[in-house]
Amino acid sequence: DAIPPYVPVFSDGWQPPSPTMMPQVNRASMRREGRGDNLERDQPYPPEQNSGPWSYPPTRSNETPHYMRVMYDFNARNTQELSAMKADIVQVLDDSRQWWLVRNIREQEGYIPHNVLESLEADDTQSDYQELLSPPTLNKKSKPEEVKAWLEYKGFSKITVRCLGVLSGSLLLGMTRDELKTVCPEEGGRVFFQLQSVKSSLALASESGHDSYYSR
């Protein structure tokens, strides 16, 4: 036996309207009439945009690499940005916005402000680029001449290079901020900042077992 529909009774005499049946949608006919796009409205929620993991835009393999030099130190504030130091050479992957996507020599990618970059000389050859991409390194085994080359590469003044370029890598890396500012009052703080980055890179290399890694 069919169960009679339930009709609620309200004390004030109000009666709910009778339910009406929704007409069935003939999806096949809608497609034939060119209205297939309207079917997306039948979905309860729109498809999520950018729901997958964030990824960098691809670069074209046939494009000539575009290299630029970093003019000022920049510290990344999130995982999408890339820390860079003065005199670093980076490859530009995307320059369509105010923040450019770049790659450093350690194959790390991220965004940095375009106004901290400067173009390399137009007459630089590909061999020059390769030389720039292999900058002087600094570690605890560096000799004084290697320390001097590293200081010059980082753009320190002649007086700073002269004062610190006589030290070995071990001695320079062991200096405190106050000691550096005593020896080089004007640039001691920036030297200390650069050395902290070197120490961090050396520590990460040691943890991963890459003994031959040389920090910049």
XYZ file of N, CA, C and O in Angstrom:
864
model
N 0.845 -1.200 0.000
C 0.000 0.000 0.000
C 0.878 1.247 0.000
O 1.894 1.311 0.688
N 0.444 2.262 -0.736
C 1.195 3.508 -0.813
C 1.032 4.295 0.472
O -0.053 4.344 1.056
N 2.090 4.872 0.933
C 2.067 5.672 2.153
C 1.600 7.082 1.804
O 2.164 7.719 0.909
N 0.536 7.579 2.447
C 0.042 8.931 2.118
C 1.082 9.980 2.496
O 1.820 9.827 3.454
N 1.167 11.020 1.724
C 2.151 12.075 2.024
C 1.816 12.765 3.337
O 0.659 12.933 3.708
N 2.854 13.168 4.031
C 2.678 13.860 5.312
C 2.449 15.351 5.073
O 3.198 16.002 4.339
N 1.376 15.869 5.654
C 1.043 17.287 5.517
C 1.059 17.910 6.910
O 0.209 17.583 7.743
N 2.015 18.742 7.230
C 2.055 19.365 8.559
C 0.907 20.344 8.758
O 0.445 21.001 7.824
N 0.427 20.437 9.987
C -0.668 21.344 10.344
C -0.128 22.375 11.321
O 0.452 22.026 12.346
N -0.257 23.665 10.977
C 0.231 24.748 11.805
C -0.929 25.388 12.569
O -2.063 25.470 12.065
N -0.639 25.847 13.788
C -1.697 26.401 14.650
C -2.303 27.685 14.093
O -3.447 27.999 14.391
N -1.549 28.425 13.276
C -2.105 29.678 12.753
C -2.831 29.500 11.438
O -3.267 30.460 10.810
N -2.965 28.228 10.986
C -3.709 27.959 9.777
C -2.908 28.055 8.498
O -3.447 27.804 7.411
N -1.583 28.388 8.589
C -0.768 28.510 7.370
C -0.502 27.150 6.783
O -0.292 26.186 7.500
N -0.567 27.036 5.465
C -0.324 25.778 4.785
C 0.849 25.947 3.827
O 0.913 26.949 3.100
N 1.772 24.992 3.816
C 2.914 25.079 2.887
C 2.452 24.869 1.458
O 1.459 24.186 1.213
N 3.133 25.487 0.487
C 2.750 25.297 -0.922
C 3.011 23.874 -1.360
O 3.876 23.177 -0.834
N 2.252 23.440 -2.336
C 2.411 22.073 -2.844
C 3.714 21.965 -3.592
O 4.088 22.880 -4.357
N 4.485 20.884 -3.408
C 5.756 20.711 -4.142
C 5.508 20.530 -5.622
O 4.515 19.922 -6.034
N 6.387 21.095 -6.413
C 6.289 20.987 -7.873
C 7.499 20.224 -8.376
O 8.597 20.324 -7.837
N 7.297 19.470 -9.413
C 8.355 18.667 -10.006
C 9.142 19.524 -10.982
O 8.572 20.246 -11.804
N 10.501 19.458 -10.869
C 11.358 20.185 -11.793
C 11.411 19.447 -13.114
O 11.501 18.213 -13.146
N 11.321 20.162 -14.221
C 11.392 19.480 -15.521
C 12.774 18.868 -15.727
O 13.784 19.412 -15.298
N 12.804 17.714 -16.372
C 14.052 17.033 -16.670
C 14.790 17.766 -17.786
O 14.183 18.227 -18.746
N 16.078 17.872 -17.624
C 16.888 18.546 -18.624
C 17.403 17.526 -19.622
O 18.027 16.531 -19.240
N 17.137 17.773 -20.881
C 17.622 16.895 -21.933
C 18.992 17.391 -22.357
O 19.130 18.313 -23.161
N 20.026 16.805 -21.752
C 21.382 17.266 -22.008
C 21.802 17.033 -23.450
O 22.562 17.820 -24.025
N 21.349 15.936 -24.045
C 21.719 15.647 -25.427
C 21.204 16.728 -26.369
O 21.918 17.198 -27.254
N 19.920 17.147 -26.163
C 19.373 18.181 -27.039
C 20.063 19.516 -26.818
O 20.231 20.306 -27.748
N 20.469 19.798 -25.571
C 21.156 21.055 -25.297
C 22.482 21.106 -26.017
O 22.896 22.152 -26.521
N 23.197 19.961 -26.072
C 24.459 19.941 -26.792
C 24.242 20.178 -28.279
O 25.013 20.883 -28.937
N 23.158 19.551 -28.837
C 22.880 19.737 -30.257
C 22.523 21.177 -30.576
O 22.805 21.685 -31.659
N 21.912 21.878 -29.635
C 21.516 23.256 -29.853
C 22.634 24.240 -29.544
O 22.432 25.447 -29.564
N 23.836 23.717 -29.215
C 24.953 24.618 -28.944
C 24.915 25.229 -27.575
O 25.526 26.264 -27.332
N 24.214 24.619 -26.634
C 24.082 25.154 -25.289
C 24.816 24.290 -24.286
O 24.542 24.320 -23.093
N 25.775 23.523 -24.748
C 26.491 22.624 -23.842
C 27.228 23.355 -22.743
O 27.422 22.832 -21.657
N 27.645 24.616 -23.016
C 28.394 25.352 -22.006
C 27.555 25.636 -20.779
O 28.068 25.814 -19.682
N 26.199 25.717 -20.971
C 25.336 26.029 -19.835
C 25.245 24.878 -18.847
O 24.757 25.058 -17.731
N 25.704 23.702 -19.258
C 25.615 22.557 -18.354
C 26.506 22.747 -17.143
O 26.276 22.139 -16.101
N 27.535 23.581 -17.276
C 28.412 23.795 -16.143
C 27.679 24.414 -14.972
O 28.090 24.287 -13.832
N 26.546 25.093 -15.264
C 25.783 25.725 -14.189
C 25.070 24.698 -13.326
O 24.636 24.994 -12.224
N 24.889 23.471 -13.863
C 24.220 22.433 -13.087
C 25.120 21.873 -12.004
O 24.655 21.186 -11.102
N 26.442 22.140 -12.072
C 27.337 21.623 -11.059
C 27.129 22.374 -9.751
O 26.951 23.582 -9.745
N 27.151 21.676 -8.619
C 26.923 22.351 -7.336
C 28.000 23.363 -7.003
O 27.739 24.371 -6.365
N 29.260 23.136 -7.388
C 30.360 24.047 -7.105
C 31.218 24.156 -8.353
O 31.393 23.183 -9.090
N 31.797 25.316 -8.609
C 32.699 25.451 -9.755
C 33.991 24.695 -9.493
O 34.375 24.501 -8.343
N 34.660 24.251 -10.542
C 35.933 23.549 -10.329
C 36.950 24.479 -9.696
O 37.004 25.666 -9.993
N 37.760 23.945 -8.797
C 38.753 24.753 -8.105
C 39.827 25.188 -9.078
O 40.273 24.424 -9.929
N 40.268 26.422 -8.937
C 41.329 26.953 -9.752
C 42.651 26.866 -9.009
O 42.733 27.159 -7.828
N 43.679 26.439 -9.719
C 45.026 26.357 -9.138
C 45.047 25.490 -7.882
O 45.650 25.824 -6.880
N 44.271 24.381 -7.930
C 44.222 23.520 -6.756
C 45.462 22.649 -6.617
O 45.719 22.119 -5.547
N 46.245 22.508 -7.701
C 47.433 21.681 -7.648
C 48.590 22.413 -7.012
O 48.498 23.591 -6.659
N 49.724 21.750 -6.861
C 50.902 22.401 -6.269
C 51.413 23.520 -7.156
O 51.368 23.434 -8.377
N 51.932 24.574 -6.522
C 52.444 25.719 -7.260
C 53.705 25.326 -7.996
O 54.558 24.607 -7.481
N 53.826 25.743 -9.248
C 55.014 25.410 -10.033
C 55.445 26.623 -10.836
O 54.646 27.520 -11.114
N 56.714 26.647 -11.214
C 57.252 27.746 -11.986
C 56.857 27.600 -13.449
O 56.707 26.490 -13.952
N 56.703 28.718 -14.160
C 56.396 28.614 -15.580
C 57.557 28.006 -16.341
O 58.714 28.260 -16.028
N 57.245 27.164 -17.336
C 58.339 26.516 -18.076
C 59.084 27.513 -18.955
O 58.544 28.530 -19.367
N 60.324 27.227 -19.224
C 61.123 28.059 -20.115
C 61.332 27.318 -21.430
O 61.351 26.091 -21.470
N 61.489 28.062 -22.487
C 61.676 27.474 -23.790
C 63.141 27.121 -23.990
O 64.031 27.932 -23.758
N 63.355 25.900 -24.463
C 64.719 25.419 -24.595
C 65.472 26.131 -25.709
O 66.697 26.165 -25.708
N 64.757 26.705 -26.698
C 65.432 27.337 -27.820
C 65.726 28.810 -27.577
O 66.240 29.491 -28.454
N 65.381 29.332 -26.418
C 65.649 30.729 -26.120
C 67.087 30.893 -25.631
O 67.625 30.053 -24.925
N 67.710 32.018 -25.998
C 69.054 32.320 -25.522
C 68.989 32.694 -24.043
O 68.181 33.529 -23.658
N 69.796 32.084 -23.190
C 69.757 32.398 -21.754
C 70.010 33.878 -21.508
O 70.873 34.490 -22.144
N 69.250 34.447 -20.608
C 69.346 35.874 -20.275
C 69.912 35.987 -18.861
O 69.243 35.656 -17.888
N 71.142 36.466 -18.743
C 71.809 36.569 -17.459
C 71.854 38.024 -17.001
O 71.988 38.945 -17.811
N 71.736 38.213 -15.684
C 71.834 39.542 -15.101
C 72.615 39.459 -13.796
O 72.763 38.386 -13.207
N 73.098 40.621 -13.347
C 73.892 40.700 -12.122
C 73.075 41.354 -11.015
O 72.329 42.304 -11.254
N 73.199 40.846 -9.794
C 72.489 41.402 -8.646
C 73.266 42.607 -8.120
O 74.471 42.516 -7.859
N 72.576 43.748 -7.960
C 73.231 44.975 -7.505
C 73.200 45.137 -5.997
O 74.072 45.771 -5.407
N 72.175 44.562 -5.328
C 72.031 44.728 -3.889
C 71.664 43.386 -3.256
O 71.060 42.523 -3.896
N 72.027 43.225 -1.999
C 71.621 42.023 -1.265
C 70.107 41.991 -1.127
O 69.458 43.012 -0.898
N 69.529 40.807 -1.267
C 68.089 40.635 -1.102
C 67.824 39.364 -0.320
O 68.327 38.297 -0.664
N 67.019 39.484 0.749
C 66.650 38.333 1.583
C 65.226 37.897 1.279
O 64.295 38.706 1.348
N 65.064 36.634 0.932
C 63.733 36.095 0.647
C 62.883 36.101 1.905
O 63.362 35.827 2.998
N 61.590 36.399 1.736
C 60.659 36.440 2.866
C 59.680 35.285 2.869
O 58.922 35.111 3.812
N 59.665 34.497 1.794
C 58.804 33.322 1.734
C 59.423 32.321 0.769
O 60.487 32.565 0.189
N 58.758 31.183 0.593
C 59.339 30.097 -0.197
C 59.331 30.377 -1.689
O 60.035 29.704 -2.448
N 58.548 31.346 -2.144
C 58.510 31.651 -3.566
C 59.583 32.657 -3.969
O 59.861 32.811 -5.157
N 60.181 33.344 -3.009
C 61.234 34.305 -3.294
C 62.599 33.629 -3.190
O 62.735 32.548 -2.600
N 63.613 34.285 -3.753
C 64.959 33.723 -3.770
C 65.939 34.736 -3.186
O 65.993 35.877 -3.641
N 66.688 34.333 -2.173
C 67.715 35.205 -1.606
C 68.866 35.345 -2.597
O 69.247 34.384 -3.259
N 69.405 36.553 -2.676
C 70.517 36.818 -3.583
C 71.437 37.833 -2.942
O 71.007 38.654 -2.126
N 72.706 37.768 -3.296
C 73.698 38.684 -2.761
C 74.271 39.548 -3.874
O 74.221 39.188 -5.057
N 74.805 40.664 -3.481
C 75.411 41.576 -4.439
C 76.487 40.864 -5.257
O 77.281 40.104 -4.721
N 76.449 41.096 -6.573
C 77.391 40.541 -7.545
C 77.042 39.125 -7.987
O 77.718 38.572 -8.854
N 75.977 38.534 -7.437
C 75.548 37.238 -7.929
C 75.094 37.355 -9.383
O 74.550 38.376 -9.800
N 75.295 36.298 -10.162
C 74.822 36.232 -11.534
C 73.644 35.263 -11.570
O 73.747 34.134 -11.088
N 72.525 35.707 -12.125
C 71.330 34.869 -12.181
C 70.805 34.832 -13.616
O 71.044 35.746 -14.401
N 70.097 33.775 -13.922
C 69.447 33.650 -15.222
C 67.978 34.027 -15.081
O 67.276 33.518 -14.205
N 67.503 34.924 -15.918
C 66.112 35.375 -15.874
C 65.244 34.385 -16.638
O 65.482 34.112 -17.814
N 64.230 33.860 -15.967
C 63.317 32.901 -16.575
C 61.998 33.535 -16.980
O 61.367 33.116 -17.948
N 61.574 34.553 -16.230
C 60.299 35.218 -16.532
C 60.387 36.662 -16.053
O 60.579 36.912 -14.868
N 60.253 37.610 -16.978
C 60.336 39.032 -16.630
C 59.059 39.779 -16.993
O 59.085 40.959 -17.314
N 57.923 39.074 -16.935
C 56.656 39.674 -17.340
C 56.002 40.493 -16.230
O 55.018 41.182 -16.472
N 56.554 40.439 -15.018
C 55.964 41.182 -13.895
C 57.036 41.994 -13.188
O 58.200 41.996 -13.577
N 56.612 42.702 -12.127
C 57.553 43.512 -11.371
C 58.583 42.634 -10.652
O 59.729 43.032 -10.481
N 58.168 41.469 -10.222
C 59.078 40.506 -9.595
C 59.440 39.481 -10.652
O 58.571 38.855 -11.250
N 60.744 39.304 -10.874
C 61.203 38.412 -11.938
C 61.578 37.053 -11.376
O 62.149 36.940 -10.285
N 61.262 36.027 -12.146
C 61.646 34.668 -11.791
C 63.056 34.404 -12.313
O 63.323 34.567 -13.507
N 63.963 34.022 -11.412
C 65.363 33.822 -11.789
C 65.864 32.488 -11.257
O 65.257 31.870 -10.373
N 67.014 32.062 -11.779
C 67.677 30.834 -11.325
C 69.143 31.158 -11.047
O 69.806 31.808 -11.858
N 69.655 30.717 -9.898
C 71.061 30.966 -9.582
C 71.916 29.782 -10.007
O 71.415 28.808 -10.586
N 73.218 29.846 -9.723
C 74.122 28.795 -10.193
C 73.937 27.487 -9.448
O 74.450 26.461 -9.875
N 73.204 27.511 -8.336
C 72.918 26.276 -7.597
C 71.593 25.661 -8.033
O 71.056 24.790 -7.353
N 71.065 26.162 -9.178
C 69.819 25.653 -9.756
C 68.613 25.924 -8.856
O 67.594 25.232 -8.947
N 68.731 26.911 -7.968
C 67.596 27.327 -7.149
C 66.823 28.415 -7.892
O 67.423 29.308 -8.503
N 65.498 28.346 -7.835
C 64.663 29.300 -8.555
C 63.742 30.034 -7.589
O 63.350 29.497 -6.550
N 63.407 31.264 -7.934
C 62.516 32.058 -7.099
C 62.401 33.460 -7.655
O 63.066 33.842 -8.620
N 61.533 34.254 -7.027
C 61.270 35.613 -7.490
C 62.078 36.631 -6.689
O 62.229 36.498 -5.473
N 62.587 37.654 -7.399
C 63.254 38.783 -6.761
C 62.812 40.056 -7.469
O 62.406 40.010 -8.634
N 62.866 41.221 -6.804
C 62.463 42.475 -7.451
C 63.367 42.779 -8.646
O 64.579 42.601 -8.584
N 62.762 43.249 -9.726
C 63.552 43.498 -10.935
C 64.530 44.653 -10.761
O 65.544 44.727 -11.468
N 64.256 45.560 -9.794
C 65.118 46.732 -9.656
C 66.394 46.454 -8.863
O 67.168 47.378 -8.601
N 66.634 45.212 -8.470
C 67.923 44.870 -7.850
C 68.850 44.215 -8.867
O 69.946 43.775 -8.509
N 68.410 44.153 -10.133
C 69.192 43.504 -11.176
C 69.702 44.524 -12.178
O 69.071 45.558 -12.413
N 70.837 44.230 -12.756
C 71.379 45.053 -13.831
C 71.841 44.151 -14.964
O 72.284 43.020 -14.749
N 71.738 44.673 -16.181
C 72.125 43.887 -17.345
C 73.635 43.760 -17.427
O 74.380 44.668 -17.049
N 74.074 42.633 -17.939
C 75.493 42.455 -18.215
C 75.841 43.188 -19.504
O 74.965 43.548 -20.290
N 77.124 43.409 -19.738
C 77.543 44.124 -20.939
C 77.111 43.354 -22.181
O 77.162 42.132 -22.235
N 76.690 44.095 -23.186
C 76.176 43.471 -24.406
C 77.244 42.680 -25.147
O 76.940 41.730 -25.865
N 78.511 43.050 -25.000
C 79.569 42.359 -25.731
C 80.133 41.167 -24.970
O 81.121 40.568 -25.398
N 79.514 40.823 -23.835
C 79.951 39.620 -23.117
C 79.647 38.393 -23.957
O 78.547 38.233 -24.466
N 80.587 37.493 -24.082
C 80.387 36.268 -24.854
C 79.898 35.160 -23.952
O 79.859 35.290 -22.725
N 79.527 34.047 -24.552
C 79.047 32.921 -23.762
C 80.132 32.416 -22.817
O 79.852 31.992 -21.701
N 81.401 32.473 -23.262
C 82.485 32.046 -22.381
C 82.602 32.966 -21.180
O 82.935 32.530 -20.077
N 82.315 34.255 -21.390
C 82.322 35.189 -20.264
C 81.246 34.819 -19.264
O 81.440 34.909 -18.056
N 80.088 34.420 -19.771
C 79.002 34.013 -18.883
C 79.420 32.812 -18.045
O 79.160 32.745 -16.851
N 80.037 31.840 -18.692
C 80.453 30.660 -17.954
C 81.465 31.013 -16.874
O 81.458 30.449 -15.787
N 82.329 31.980 -17.160
C 83.288 32.417 -16.151
C 82.586 33.111 -15.004
O 82.927 32.919 -13.825
N 81.557 33.912 -15.336
C 80.807 34.609 -14.298
C 80.017 33.629 -13.439
O 79.764 33.870 -12.261
N 79.578 32.537 -14.062
C 78.800 31.548 -13.330
C 79.676 30.641 -12.470
O 79.183 29.753 -11.798
N 80.984 30.823 -12.497
C 81.911 30.081 -11.649
C 82.696 31.082 -10.808
O 83.892 31.297 -11.032
N 82.036 31.733 -9.857
C 82.680 32.811 -9.098
C 83.657 32.271 -8.069
O 83.679 31.069 -7.778
N 84.494 33.152 -7.510
C 85.396 32.727 -6.431
C 84.608 32.164 -5.262
O 83.507 32.625 -4.954
N 85.167 31.169 -4.635
C 84.500 30.525 -3.506
C 85.226 30.826 -2.202
O 86.372 31.270 -2.198
N 84.532 30.586 -1.111
C 85.107 30.818 0.208
C 84.732 29.679 1.132
O 83.553 29.311 1.225
N 85.718 29.108 1.791
C 85.476 28.114 2.837
C 86.634 28.163 3.821
O 87.515 29.011 3.716
N 86.625 27.266 4.784
C 87.641 27.309 5.835
C 89.039 26.964 5.321
O 90.030 27.247 6.005
N 89.129 26.370 4.130
C 90.420 26.001 3.574
C 90.947 27.033 2.581
O 92.011 26.829 1.988
N 90.204 28.123 2.386
C 90.612 29.127 1.409
C 91.916 29.804 1.829
O 92.116 30.140 2.998
N 92.775 30.017 0.863
C 94.039 30.715 1.094
C 93.798 32.228 1.020
O 92.768 32.674 0.509
N 94.730 33.038 1.523
C 94.545 34.490 1.501
C 94.227 35.044 0.114
O 93.384 35.944 -0.019
N 94.878 34.530 -0.932
C 94.589 35.028 -2.278
C 93.168 34.688 -2.718
O 92.530 35.440 -3.456
N 92.658 33.555 -2.242
C 91.275 33.180 -2.557
C 90.293 34.044 -1.767
O 89.220 34.403 -2.273
N 90.651 34.374 -0.519
C 89.822 35.278 0.281
C 89.756 36.649 -0.388
O 88.691 37.264 -0.491
N 90.900 37.130 -0.864
C 90.953 38.422 -1.547
C 90.079 38.419 -2.795
O 89.328 39.374 -3.043
N 90.166 37.358 -3.578
C 89.353 37.260 -4.798
C 87.873 37.241 -4.462
O 87.052 37.852 -5.162
N 87.508 36.558 -3.388
C 86.094 36.497 -2.969
C 85.605 37.874 -2.533
O 84.498 38.277 -2.887
N 86.407 38.597 -1.776
C 86.031 39.940 -1.324
C 85.870 40.887 -2.514
O 84.927 41.696 -2.557
N 86.765 40.794 -3.478
C 86.663 41.636 -4.663
C 85.424 41.290 -5.472
O 84.731 42.181 -5.980
N 85.126 40.003 -5.583
C 83.945 39.570 -6.328
C 82.667 40.081 -5.686
O 81.701 40.425 -6.375
N 82.636 40.152 -4.363
C 81.456 40.622 -3.652
C 81.332 42.144 -3.677
O 80.347 42.700 -3.188
N 82.302 42.823 -4.246
C 82.189 44.261 -4.434
C 82.588 45.114 -3.245
O 82.159 46.275 -3.151
N 83.397 44.577 -2.346
C 83.835 45.370 -1.199
C 84.893 46.387 -1.641
O 85.561 46.221 -2.663
N 85.033 47.436 -0.839
C 85.970 48.510 -1.168
C 87.415 48.014 -1.110
O 87.715 46.965 -0.525
N 88.288 48.804 -1.704
C 89.697 48.425 -1.740
C 90.297 48.327 -0.340
O 91.115 47.450 -0.062
N 89.888 49.235 0.553
C 90.435 49.207 1.907
C 89.988 47.954 2.658
O 90.761 47.353 3.419
N 88.725 47.523 2.423
C 88.244 46.293 3.063
C 88.990 45.084 2.510
O 89.393 44.179 3.260
N 89.199 45.067 1.195
C 89.937 43.962 0.577
C 91.367 43.927 1.090
O 91.915 42.850 1.368
N 91.959 45.095 1.261
C 93.345 45.149 1.736
C 93.463 44.688 3.189
O 94.414 44.002 3.571
N 92.482 45.034 4.014
C 92.545 44.674 5.437
C 92.232 43.204 5.688
O 92.856 42.566 6.550
N 91.266 42.665 4.953
C 90.825 41.294 5.206
C 91.408 40.287 4.224
O 91.349 39.076 4.477
N 91.957 40.779 3.125
C 92.468 39.873 2.106
C 93.752 39.165 2.484
O 94.233 38.319 1.729
N 94.306 39.489 3.632
C 95.533 38.818 4.095
C 95.217 37.636 5.007
O 96.125 36.932 5.454
N 93.924 37.442 5.294
C 93.520 36.365 6.201
C 93.189 35.098 5.423
O 92.837 35.139 4.244
N 93.277 33.990 6.103
C 92.827 32.728 5.515
C 91.310 32.622 5.678
O 90.688 33.377 6.428
N 90.733 31.678 4.975
C 89.285 31.491 5.080
C 88.850 31.131 6.485
O 87.819 31.593 6.966
N 89.627 30.314 7.171
C 89.290 29.901 8.527
C 89.281 31.097 9.480
O 88.368 31.235 10.310
N 90.277 31.971 9.343
C 90.340 33.137 10.228
C 89.207 34.119 9.941
O 88.591 34.653 10.865
N 88.922 34.343 8.666
C 87.862 35.288 8.316
C 86.500 34.791 8.779
O 85.710 35.547 9.352
N 86.227 33.512 8.576
C 84.944 32.953 8.986
C 84.801 32.899 10.502
O 83.687 32.827 11.021
N 85.914 32.944 11.216
C 85.857 32.881 12.673
C 85.714 34.241 13.341
O 85.559 34.304 14.568
N 85.735 35.318 12.572
C 85.633 36.657 13.153
C 84.204 36.994 13.543
O 83.248 36.607 12.867
N 84.048 37.709 14.652
C 82.744 38.149 15.107
C 82.367 39.459 14.414
O 83.190 40.100 13.757
N 81.121 39.858 14.590
C 80.645 41.114 14.001
C 81.432 42.305 14.544
O 81.817 43.208 13.788
N 81.663 42.315 15.853
C 82.397 43.436 16.463
C 83.834 43.493 15.955
O 84.366 44.586 15.718
N 84.457 42.335 15.793
C 85.835 42.314 15.285
C 85.896 42.844 13.858
O 86.806 43.611 13.503
N 84.922 42.459 13.044
C 84.897 42.932 11.659
C 84.662 44.437 11.595
O 85.283 45.142 10.786
N 83.780 44.956 12.464
C 83.499 46.390 12.458
C 84.676 47.185 13.015
O 84.857 48.361 12.675
N 85.470 46.557 13.850
C 86.667 47.227 14.345
C 87.704 47.370 13.238
O 88.332 48.420 13.076
N 87.870 46.304 12.466
C 88.835 46.325 11.372
C 88.322 47.155 10.192
O 89.076 47.920 9.590
N 87.032 46.990 9.885
C 86.414 47.689 8.739
C 85.138 48.379 9.229
O 84.049 47.803 9.122
N 85.248 49.577 9.793
C 84.082 50.252 10.380
C 82.933 50.464 9.404
O 81.764 50.351 9.776
N 83.238 50.743 8.139
C 82.183 51.068 7.186
C 81.495 49.827 6.623
O 80.288 49.843 6.399
N 82.241 48.761 6.389
C 81.666 47.588 5.731
C 81.711 46.326 6.582
O 81.353 45.246 6.108
N 82.096 46.444 7.823
C 82.178 45.264 8.674
C 80.854 44.542 8.821
O 80.805 43.305 8.825
N 79.759 45.315 8.934
C 78.446 44.692 9.073
C 78.049 43.899 7.841
O 77.493 42.803 7.951
N 78.341 44.443 6.652
C 77.978 43.728 5.418
C 78.858 42.507 5.216
O 78.404 41.473 4.717
N 80.117 42.616 5.608
C 80.999 41.440 5.526
C 80.458 40.330 6.421
O 80.408 39.156 6.029
N 80.024 40.701 7.627
C 79.484 39.709 8.560
C 78.232 39.049 7.981
O 78.053 37.831 8.099
N 77.380 39.837 7.350
C 76.164 39.286 6.732
C 76.516 38.269 5.649
O 75.933 37.183 5.565
N 77.501 38.604 4.822
C 77.916 37.682 3.765
C 78.512 36.402 4.355
O 78.267 35.297 3.870
N 79.289 36.552 5.420
C 79.910 35.389 6.043
C 78.867 34.474 6.690
O 79.043 33.252 6.715
N 77.804 35.066 7.232
C 76.748 34.247 7.821
C 76.100 33.368 6.761
O 75.779 32.202 7.008
N 75.920 33.921 5.581
C 75.362 33.124 4.490
C 76.304 32.001 4.086
O 75.876 30.874 3.824
N 77.605 32.302 4.055
C 78.591 31.282 3.734
C 78.572 30.166 4.771
O 78.596 28.970 4.438
N 78.519 30.534 6.049
C 78.495 29.534 7.120
C 77.261 28.648 7.014
O 77.335 27.425 7.217
N 76.108 29.259 6.695
C 74.875 28.469 6.557
C 74.994 27.475 5.414
O 74.595 26.310 5.540
N 75.563 27.919 4.296
C 75.728 27.029 3.145
C 76.687 25.897 3.464
O 76.459 24.742 3.090
N 77.760 26.209 4.167
C 78.724 25.173 4.544
C 78.108 24.156 5.498
O 78.378 22.958 5.406
N 77.264 24.647 6.415
C 76.611 23.740 7.361
C 75.654 22.797 6.648
O 75.607 21.599 6.930
N 74.887 23.348 5.685
C 73.954 22.509 4.925
C 74.705 21.485 4.091
O 74.298 20.332 3.986
N 75.830 21.905 3.505
C 76.624 20.982 2.698
C 77.207 19.876 3.556
O 77.286 18.717 3.143
N 77.625 20.222 4.770
C 78.189 19.223 5.677
C 77.138 18.204 6.095
O 77.403 17.007 6.169
N 75.914 18.678 6.353
C 74.842 17.776 6.761
C 74.456 16.815 5.646
O 74.106 15.664 5.891
N 74.511 17.300 4.389
C 74.118 16.453 3.264
C 75.261 15.594 2.762
O 75.086 14.803 1.842
N 76.466 15.762 3.355
C 77.586 14.916 2.991
C 78.376 15.358 1.802
O 79.215 14.619 1.296
N 78.115 16.587 1.293
C 78.870 17.085 0.149
C 80.115 17.804 0.655
O 80.151 19.018 0.782
N 81.156 17.080 0.909
C 82.374 17.675 1.442
C 83.059 18.588 0.453
O 83.810 19.487 0.831
N 82.829 18.369 -0.842
C 83.513 19.155 -1.848
C 82.782 20.443 -2.166
O 83.180 21.183 -3.056
N 81.670 20.693 -1.460
C 80.892 21.909 -1.738
C 81.646 23.132 -1.267
O 82.179 23.170 -0.166
N 81.691 24.144 -2.122
C 82.344 25.406 -1.777
C 81.305 26.484 -1.763
O 80.609 26.681 -2.752
N 81.211 27.188 -0.659
C 80.206 28.218 -0.552
C 80.684 29.492 -1.217
O 81.855 29.762 -1.317
N 79.691 30.237 -1.643
C 79.967 31.516 -2.246
C 79.850 32.608 -1.220
O 80.023 33.734 -1.507
